[in-house]
Tab-separated table of C-alpha atoms in Angstrom:
chain	number	residue	atom	x	y	z
A	1	UNK	CA	13.243	9.427	39.486
A	2	UNK	CA	16.932	10.077	38.279
A	3	UNK	CA	18.935	11.593	41.350
A	4	UNK	CA	21.370	13.300	39.178
A	5	UNK	CA	21.052	17.212	38.865
A	6	UNK	CA	22.107	20.343	39.615
A	7	UNK	CA	19.516	20.375	43.214
A	8	UNK	CA	18.744	17.909	45.365
A	9	UNK	CA	16.058	15.161	44.437
A	10	UNK	CA	15.318	13.791	47.775
A	11	UNK	CA	15.082	15.876	50.903
A	12	UNK	CA	14.610	13.540	54.134
A	13	UNK	CA	13.474	14.252	57.537
A	14	UNK	CA	13.298	11.770	60.299
A	15	UNK	CA	11.429	12.012	62.998
A	16	UNK	CA	11.776	11.364	67.123
A	17	UNK	CA	7.971	8.568	66.353
A	18	UNK	CA	6.689	6.365	63.944
A	19	UNK	CA	4.717	9.069	61.034
A	20	UNK	CA	1.729	7.502	59.935
A	21	UNK	CA	-0.927	10.284	58.541
A	22	UNK	CA	1.259	12.858	56.726
A	23	UNK	CA	-0.186	15.963	54.110
A	24	UNK	CA	1.004	18.531	52.022
A	25	UNK	CA	0.486	22.276	52.487
A	26	UNK	CA	-1.163	24.229	50.014
A	27	UNK	CA	-0.698	27.691	50.888
A	28	UNK	CA	1.027	29.742	47.827
A	29	UNK	CA	3.245	31.258	50.538
A	30	UNK	CA	4.296	28.155	51.900
A	31	UNK	CA	5.346	25.961	49.526
A	32	UNK	CA	7.619	23.310	51.321
A	33	UNK	CA	5.718	22.135	54.175
A	34	UNK	CA	4.481	19.027	55.506
A	35	UNK	CA	1.927	18.193	58.738
A	36	UNK	CA	3.254	14.767	60.476
A	37	UNK	CA	1.263	12.563	62.577
A	38	UNK	CA	2.867	10.330	64.813
A	39	UNK	CA	1.798	6.868	64.956
A	40	UNK	CA	2.214	5.747	69.372
A	41	UNK	CA	-0.055	2.926	70.174
A	42	UNK	CA	-0.740	5.483	72.725
A	43	UNK	CA	-3.044	8.198	74.706
A	44	UNK	CA	-0.291	10.597	73.664
A	45	UNK	CA	0.232	11.571	69.983
A	46	UNK	CA	2.064	14.672	68.644
A	47	UNK	CA	1.418	16.591	65.449
A	48	UNK	CA	4.346	18.498	63.692
A	49	UNK	CA	5.256	20.832	60.598
A	50	UNK	CA	8.221	20.635	59.160
A	51	UNK	CA	9.434	22.935	56.387
A	52	UNK	CA	11.518	22.861	53.769
A	53	UNK	CA	14.785	25.293	53.851
A	54	UNK	CA	15.372	26.401	50.282
A	55	UNK	CA	18.649	27.492	51.094
A	56	UNK	CA	20.634	25.178	53.625
A	57	UNK	CA	18.160	22.134	51.932
A	58	UNK	CA	17.074	21.058	56.139
A	59	UNK	CA	13.884	20.315	57.319
A	60	UNK	CA	13.563	22.462	59.894
A	61	UNK	CA	10.604	21.030	62.182
A	62	UNK	CA	8.661	24.677	62.848
A	63	UNK	CA	5.956	23.643	65.274
A	64	UNK	CA	5.315	19.848	67.500
A	65	UNK	CA	1.536	19.630	69.375
A	66	UNK	CA	0.434	17.448	70.912
A	67	UNK	CA	-2.442	15.328	70.124
A	68	UNK	CA	-4.690	12.597	72.136
A	69	UNK	CA	-3.998	9.445	69.810
A	70	UNK	CA	-1.778	8.632	66.247
A	71	UNK	CA	-4.240	10.525	63.954
A	72	UNK	CA	-5.925	8.804	61.139
A	73	UNK	CA	-5.372	11.483	58.903
A	74	UNK	CA	-4.612	14.897	58.982
A	75	UNK	CA	-5.022	17.500	56.088
A	76	UNK	CA	-4.635	21.522	55.460
A	77	UNK	CA	-6.856	23.122	54.621
A	78	UNK	CA	-7.101	23.056	50.536
A	79	UNK	CA	-6.799	27.027	49.907
A	80	UNK	CA	-4.617	27.962	47.439
A	81	UNK	CA	-4.773	31.729	47.501
A	82	UNK	CA	-5.130	32.018	50.573
A	83	UNK	CA	-8.004	33.876	52.107
A	84	UNK	CA	-8.735	31.818	54.925
A	85	UNK	CA	-7.609	31.089	57.708
A	86	UNK	CA	-4.356	28.840	58.061
A	87	UNK	CA	-5.947	25.998	59.560
A	88	UNK	CA	-5.297	22.037	59.274
A	89	UNK	CA	-7.462	19.181	60.541
A	90	UNK	CA	-7.189	16.180	62.507
A	91	UNK	CA	-9.265	13.065	63.145
A	92	UNK	CA	-8.917	10.481	65.395
A	93	UNK	CA	-11.689	10.332	68.114
A	94	UNK	CA	-12.445	12.881	67.396
A	95	UNK	CA	-12.306	16.095	64.438
A	96	UNK	CA	-10.331	18.451	64.989
A	97	UNK	CA	-9.915	22.171	63.770
A	98	UNK	CA	-6.476	23.560	64.801
A	99	UNK	CA	-5.085	26.863	63.748
A	100	UNK	CA	-1.860	26.844	62.739
A	101	UNK	CA	0.253	30.872	63.266
A	102	UNK	CA	4.692	31.384	63.322
A	103	UNK	CA	4.711	30.597	67.383
A	104	UNK	CA	1.555	27.939	67.663
A	105	UNK	CA	-0.503	25.307	66.688
A	106	UNK	CA	-4.222	26.337	69.301
A	107	UNK	CA	-6.846	24.092	68.743
A	108	UNK	CA	-9.912	26.204	66.621
A	109	UNK	CA	-12.626	23.309	67.764
A	110	UNK	CA	-13.503	20.072	68.500
A	111	UNK	CA	-16.380	18.581	66.414
A	112	UNK	CA	-17.792	15.723	68.196
A	113	UNK	CA	-21.406	14.199	66.682
A	114	UNK	CA	-22.231	12.479	70.210
A	115	UNK	CA	-23.318	15.521	72.386
A	116	UNK	CA	-25.162	13.573	74.168
A	117	UNK	CA	-22.824	10.366	75.383
A	118	UNK	CA	-19.591	10.717	76.510
A	119	UNK	CA	-18.575	7.983	73.974
A	120	UNK	CA	-16.704	8.222	70.716
A	121	UNK	CA	-16.448	6.492	68.408
A	122	UNK	CA	-13.197	6.352	66.667
A	123	UNK	CA	-12.706	8.272	63.160
A	124	UNK	CA	-10.717	6.353	60.140
A	125	UNK	CA	-10.949	8.991	58.447
A	126	UNK	CA	-12.097	12.624	56.229
A	127	UNK	CA	-11.996	14.464	53.582
A	128	UNK	CA	-11.696	18.444	52.710
A	129	UNK	CA	-13.691	19.501	50.320
A	130	UNK	CA	-11.730	21.788	47.957
A	131	UNK	CA	-14.323	23.807	46.096
A	132	UNK	CA	-15.670	24.805	49.328
A	133	UNK	CA	-13.274	24.810	51.853
A	134	UNK	CA	-16.493	25.251	54.835
A	135	UNK	CA	-17.156	21.143	53.975
A	136	UNK	CA	-15.736	18.633	55.618
A	137	UNK	CA	-16.976	14.395	55.455
A	138	UNK	CA	-15.449	12.081	58.299
A	139	UNK	CA	-16.103	7.669	58.241
A	140	UNK	CA	-16.156	6.252	60.950
A	141	UNK	CA	-16.709	2.859	62.806
A	142	UNK	CA	-19.941	3.384	64.044
A	143	UNK	CA	-20.571	2.996	60.453
A	144	UNK	CA	-21.353	6.144	59.727
A	145	UNK	CA	-20.322	9.638	57.598
A	146	UNK	CA	-21.340	13.188	58.686
A	147	UNK	CA	-20.897	16.287	56.919
A	148	UNK	CA	-19.918	18.999	58.953
A	149	UNK	CA	-20.816	22.533	57.636
A	150	UNK	CA	-17.605	25.235	58.919
A	151	UNK	CA	-18.446	28.548	59.841
A	152	UNK	CA	-14.821	30.898	60.230
A	153	UNK	CA	-15.370	34.217	60.898
A	154	UNK	CA	-13.083	37.226	61.732
A	155	UNK	CA	-10.338	37.506	63.857
A	156	UNK	CA	-11.458	39.265	67.500
A	157	UNK	CA	-8.824	38.615	69.823
A	158	UNK	CA	-8.340	35.633	70.643
A	159	UNK	CA	-11.767	34.583	70.332
A	160	UNK	CA	-12.090	31.256	68.395
A	161	UNK	CA	-12.546	32.176	64.206
A	162	UNK	CA	-14.084	28.605	64.094
A	163	UNK	CA	-16.693	26.566	64.065
A	164	UNK	CA	-19.184	24.021	63.705
A	165	UNK	CA	-21.756	22.205	63.149
A	166	UNK	CA	-23.736	18.687	61.745
A	167	UNK	CA	-24.953	19.614	58.127
A	168	UNK	CA	-26.250	16.046	57.706
A	169	UNK	CA	-24.805	12.126	58.975
A	170	UNK	CA	-25.968	8.853	57.320
A	171	UNK	CA	-25.138	5.638	57.785
A	172	UNK	CA	-23.055	4.911	54.874
A	173	UNK	CA	-22.161	1.273	54.728
A	174	UNK	CA	-23.574	-1.936	56.939
A	175	UNK	CA	-20.169	-1.928	59.151
A	176	UNK	CA	-17.688	0.031	59.662
A	177	UNK	CA	-16.690	3.120	56.836
A	178	UNK	CA	-13.093	4.086	56.565
A	179	UNK	CA	-12.489	5.874	54.188
A	180	UNK	CA	-14.178	9.179	52.265
A	181	UNK	CA	-13.710	11.581	49.968
A	182	UNK	CA	-15.634	14.433	47.591
A	183	UNK	CA	-16.013	13.730	44.421
A	184	UNK	CA	-14.955	17.129	40.923
A	185	UNK	CA	-18.372	15.558	39.238
A	186	UNK	CA	-20.963	18.010	38.962
A	187	UNK	CA	-19.455	21.166	40.377
A	188	UNK	CA	-17.475	19.039	42.842
A	189	UNK	CA	-20.119	19.669	45.789
A	190	UNK	CA	-22.507	17.414	46.696
A	191	UNK	CA	-21.056	13.847	45.359
A	192	UNK	CA	-18.737	11.407	47.905
A	193	UNK	CA	-17.790	8.219	48.132
A	194	UNK	CA	-16.961	6.265	50.510
A	195	UNK	CA	-15.866	2.648	50.893
A	196	UNK	CA	-15.421	0.467	53.991
A	197	UNK	CA	-15.147	-3.256	55.828
A	198	UNK	CA	-18.044	-4.447	53.477
A	199	UNK	CA	-15.731	-4.003	50.894
A	200	UNK	CA	-17.870	-1.825	49.241
A	201	UNK	CA	-17.623	1.243	47.400
A	202	UNK	CA	-20.375	3.772	47.927
A	203	UNK	CA	-21.359	7.253	46.146
A	204	UNK	CA	-23.157	9.770	47.443
A	205	UNK	CA	-25.345	12.775	46.608
A	206	UNK	CA	-25.551	15.610	49.264
A	207	UNK	CA	-28.717	16.709	47.324
A	208	UNK	CA	-30.183	12.817	46.890
A	209	UNK	CA	-29.232	10.889	50.207
A	210	UNK	CA	-32.459	8.815	50.176
A	211	UNK	CA	-30.195	6.440	48.130
A	212	UNK	CA	-26.361	5.818	47.443
A	213	UNK	CA	-25.133	4.087	44.518
A	214	UNK	CA	-22.304	0.592	44.958
A	215	UNK	CA	-20.328	1.298	42.769
A	216	UNK	CA	-17.740	-1.537	43.210
A	217	UNK	CA	-17.799	-4.685	45.950
A	218	UNK	CA	-14.188	-6.989	46.583
A	219	UNK	CA	-15.151	-10.553	45.000
A	220	UNK	CA	-14.395	-11.941	48.322
A	221	UNK	CA	-15.296	-9.224	49.873
A	222	UNK	CA	-12.523	-7.756	51.821
A	223	UNK	CA	-12.402	-4.258	52.927
A	224	UNK	CA	-11.291	-2.329	51.468
A	225	UNK	CA	-9.172	0.546	53.199
A	226	UNK	CA	-8.311	3.545	50.909
A	227	UNK	CA	-10.079	5.746	47.958
A	228	UNK	CA	-9.243	8.522	45.800
A	229	UNK	CA	-10.866	9.895	43.336
A	230	UNK	CA	-9.038	11.393	39.881
A	231	UNK	CA	-7.898	15.295	40.292
A	232	UNK	CA	-8.473	15.225	36.934
A	233	UNK	CA	-10.733	13.323	35.943
A	234	UNK	CA	-13.801	12.210	38.403
A	235	UNK	CA	-14.755	9.230	36.225
A	236	UNK	CA	-12.434	7.505	37.512
A	237	UNK	CA	-10.921	6.713	41.233
A	238	UNK	CA	-8.821	3.550	42.378
A	239	UNK	CA	-9.538	1.566	45.891
A	240	UNK	CA	-8.090	-1.248	47.712
A	241	UNK	CA	-8.598	-3.786	50.400
A	242	UNK	CA	-6.851	-4.695	53.120
A	243	UNK	CA	-3.642	-6.294	52.986
A	244	UNK	CA	-3.945	-6.423	49.447
A	245	UNK	CA	-1.126	-5.787	46.537
A	246	UNK	CA	-3.096	-4.304	44.048
A	247	UNK	CA	-4.379	-1.234	43.414
A	248	UNK	CA	-8.363	-1.781	42.133
A	249	UNK	CA	-9.180	1.839	39.244
A	250	UNK	CA	-12.616	1.722	38.556
A	251	UNK	CA	-14.351	3.483	36.282
A	252	UNK	CA	-18.417	4.942	37.711
A	253	UNK	CA	-19.236	5.373	34.200
A	254	UNK	CA	-19.122	1.526	34.253
A	255	UNK	CA	-20.015	-0.243	38.003
A	256	UNK	CA	-18.854	-3.365	39.547
A	257	UNK	CA	-15.820	-3.763	36.603
A	258	UNK	CA	-11.859	-2.757	36.882
A	259	UNK	CA	-10.721	-1.252	34.881
A	260	UNK	CA	-7.042	-1.783	35.498
A	261	UNK	CA	-5.016	-3.759	38.088
A	262	UNK	CA	-1.709	-2.042	39.498
A	263	UNK	CA	-0.317	-5.633	40.964
A	264	UNK	CA	3.680	-5.570	40.654
A	265	UNK	CA	3.567	-5.171	44.903
A	266	UNK	CA	5.265	-7.489	46.384
A	267	UNK	CA	3.584	-6.566	49.952
A	268	UNK	CA	0.915	-5.452	51.101
A	269	UNK	CA	-0.502	-1.704	49.176
A	270	UNK	CA	-0.944	1.028	52.159
A	271	UNK	CA	-1.074	4.039	49.670
A	272	UNK	CA	-2.686	5.950	46.880
A	273	UNK	CA	-1.994	9.441	45.053
A	274	UNK	CA	-3.160	10.702	41.505
A	275	UNK	CA	-1.414	13.446	39.870
A	276	UNK	CA	-2.706	16.373	40.389
A	277	UNK	CA	-1.763	17.925	36.597
A	278	UNK	CA	-1.942	14.366	34.990
A	279	UNK	CA	-5.131	11.973	34.771
A	280	UNK	CA	-3.288	8.899	33.712
A	281	UNK	CA	-1.008	9.224	36.177
A	282	UNK	CA	-1.067	7.757	39.808
A	283	UNK	CA	1.783	6.563	42.738
A	284	UNK	CA	0.648	3.798	44.648
A	285	UNK	CA	2.892	2.662	47.973
A	286	UNK	CA	3.892	-0.671	49.804
A	287	UNK	CA	5.514	-2.238	52.770
A	288	UNK	CA	7.791	-3.920	49.718
A	289	UNK	CA	9.166	-0.180	50.542
A	290	UNK	CA	8.812	0.219	47.156
A	291	UNK	CA	6.626	3.756	45.416
A	292	UNK	CA	5.378	3.458	42.162
A	293	UNK	CA	4.283	5.900	39.609
A	294	UNK	CA	2.337	4.230	36.870
A	295	UNK	CA	0.562	4.778	33.487
A	296	UNK	CA	-3.185	4.564	33.450
A	297	UNK	CA	-3.254	6.015	29.773
A	298	UNK	CA	-3.500	2.609	27.968
A	299	UNK	CA	-6.548	1.600	30.002
A	300	UNK	CA	-8.569	-0.662	29.571
A	301	UNK	CA	-5.609	-2.550	28.156
A	302	UNK	CA	-3.989	-4.268	30.859
A	303	UNK	CA	-1.114	-1.887	32.695
A	304	UNK	CA	1.504	-4.548	32.820
A	305	UNK	CA	4.470	-2.244	35.223
A	306	UNK	CA	4.655	1.853	36.822
A	307	UNK	CA	7.294	3.922	34.850
A	308	UNK	CA	8.911	5.090	38.107
A	309	UNK	CA	10.028	2.885	40.573
A	310	UNK	CA	11.528	3.865	43.888
A	311	UNK	CA	12.819	1.817	47.245
A	312	UNK	CA	12.726	4.050	50.553
A	313	UNK	CA	14.796	2.506	53.586
A	314	UNK	CA	11.087	0.852	55.020
A	315	UNK	CA	7.685	0.035	54.375
A	316	UNK	CA	6.165	2.958	53.011
A	317	UNK	CA	2.678	3.373	55.006
A	318	UNK	CA	2.107	6.443	53.160
A	319	UNK	CA	2.105	8.791	50.058
A	320	UNK	CA	0.616	11.972	49.037
A	321	UNK	CA	1.374	13.560	45.492
A	322	UNK	CA	1.982	18.312	46.167
A	323	UNK	CA	-1.609	19.297	44.372
A	324	UNK	CA	0.445	22.283	44.001
A	325	UNK	CA	3.943	21.427	43.377
A	326	UNK	CA	3.163	18.164	40.834
A	327	UNK	CA	6.643	17.383	40.532
A	328	UNK	CA	6.658	16.515	44.616
A	329	UNK	CA	6.601	13.358	46.063
A	330	UNK	CA	5.847	12.563	49.899
A	331	UNK	CA	6.357	9.322	51.455
A	332	UNK	CA	6.866	8.470	54.769
A	333	UNK	CA	8.468	4.995	56.493
A	334	UNK	CA	9.136	4.360	60.419
A	335	UNK	CA	10.019	8.051	61.514
A	336	UNK	CA	11.015	9.343	58.203
A	337	UNK	CA	9.558	11.801	55.639
A	338	UNK	CA	11.224	11.642	52.280
A	339	UNK	CA	10.341	14.315	49.567
A	340	UNK	CA	11.386	12.927	46.419
A	341	UNK	CA	11.073	14.925	42.410
A	342	UNK	CA	9.651	12.924	40.075
């Protein structure tokens, strides 16, 4: 990544704690806004909303609010036109939907599946459906995935305008489910996949939940931690195993056989992000301090080397490619957020 040119290519923000969860806002009027979640091994954690002041080239913390336990994931509503309320979702012990205003962030609703018990099985991840922002899916260590329906009403004073209900809950895996992601295939509303501790990638269709398709199983049955759909070609997805140094690219039309393996990292991979604007570029980030961008155009021929490499000052634990600004990637390591122009 060239660090020259008229404008800065890297902007850095230092949080008061280790950063783990991170996500770009997609609202057109909030270009360089990100949400960051703390990773503190105790009950009291934080979420910060930060924005880049383009005049001063500095990140400013706009808002900090408390969050019980570290956020396993956070995500802004995928509303690129700005027609919905400005919402942020977080997962941890529960799925929470927050409403963000210029002055404060307030909890709109807390979605809890176990109405009849105080016990909650922690949520490992979730995804917010881009085609229908009233749908979210959560994955849990209790082997289930839950699809939630949201209702966003009109603003009436201080009344919470967002509520949610369980649309469907299914046992998705034999063990803990670690990630869930909606696919853009078939209209982008009904198909989703999940990965988990049983080492499998499974695909579901909300219209036919009586069966799922196993797309891939890790040969050593290592748990699979992350899954990420190609943003432009819904046939491809990427996944990675716990403590694994490679990212596996799968083609749903050819189940069980990876079409590519990206294995230049020298320590375990923690994050995967597909380019929003190109079907053949993907970024991987790992404990070896490296964020690597790959061109997978020549699949199924082996992909030997990344086309770009960036070395951070610490183990990178998350990477996010800005969907509305495809020339920017965000990474976080230690207590730092960096955005890089690619």
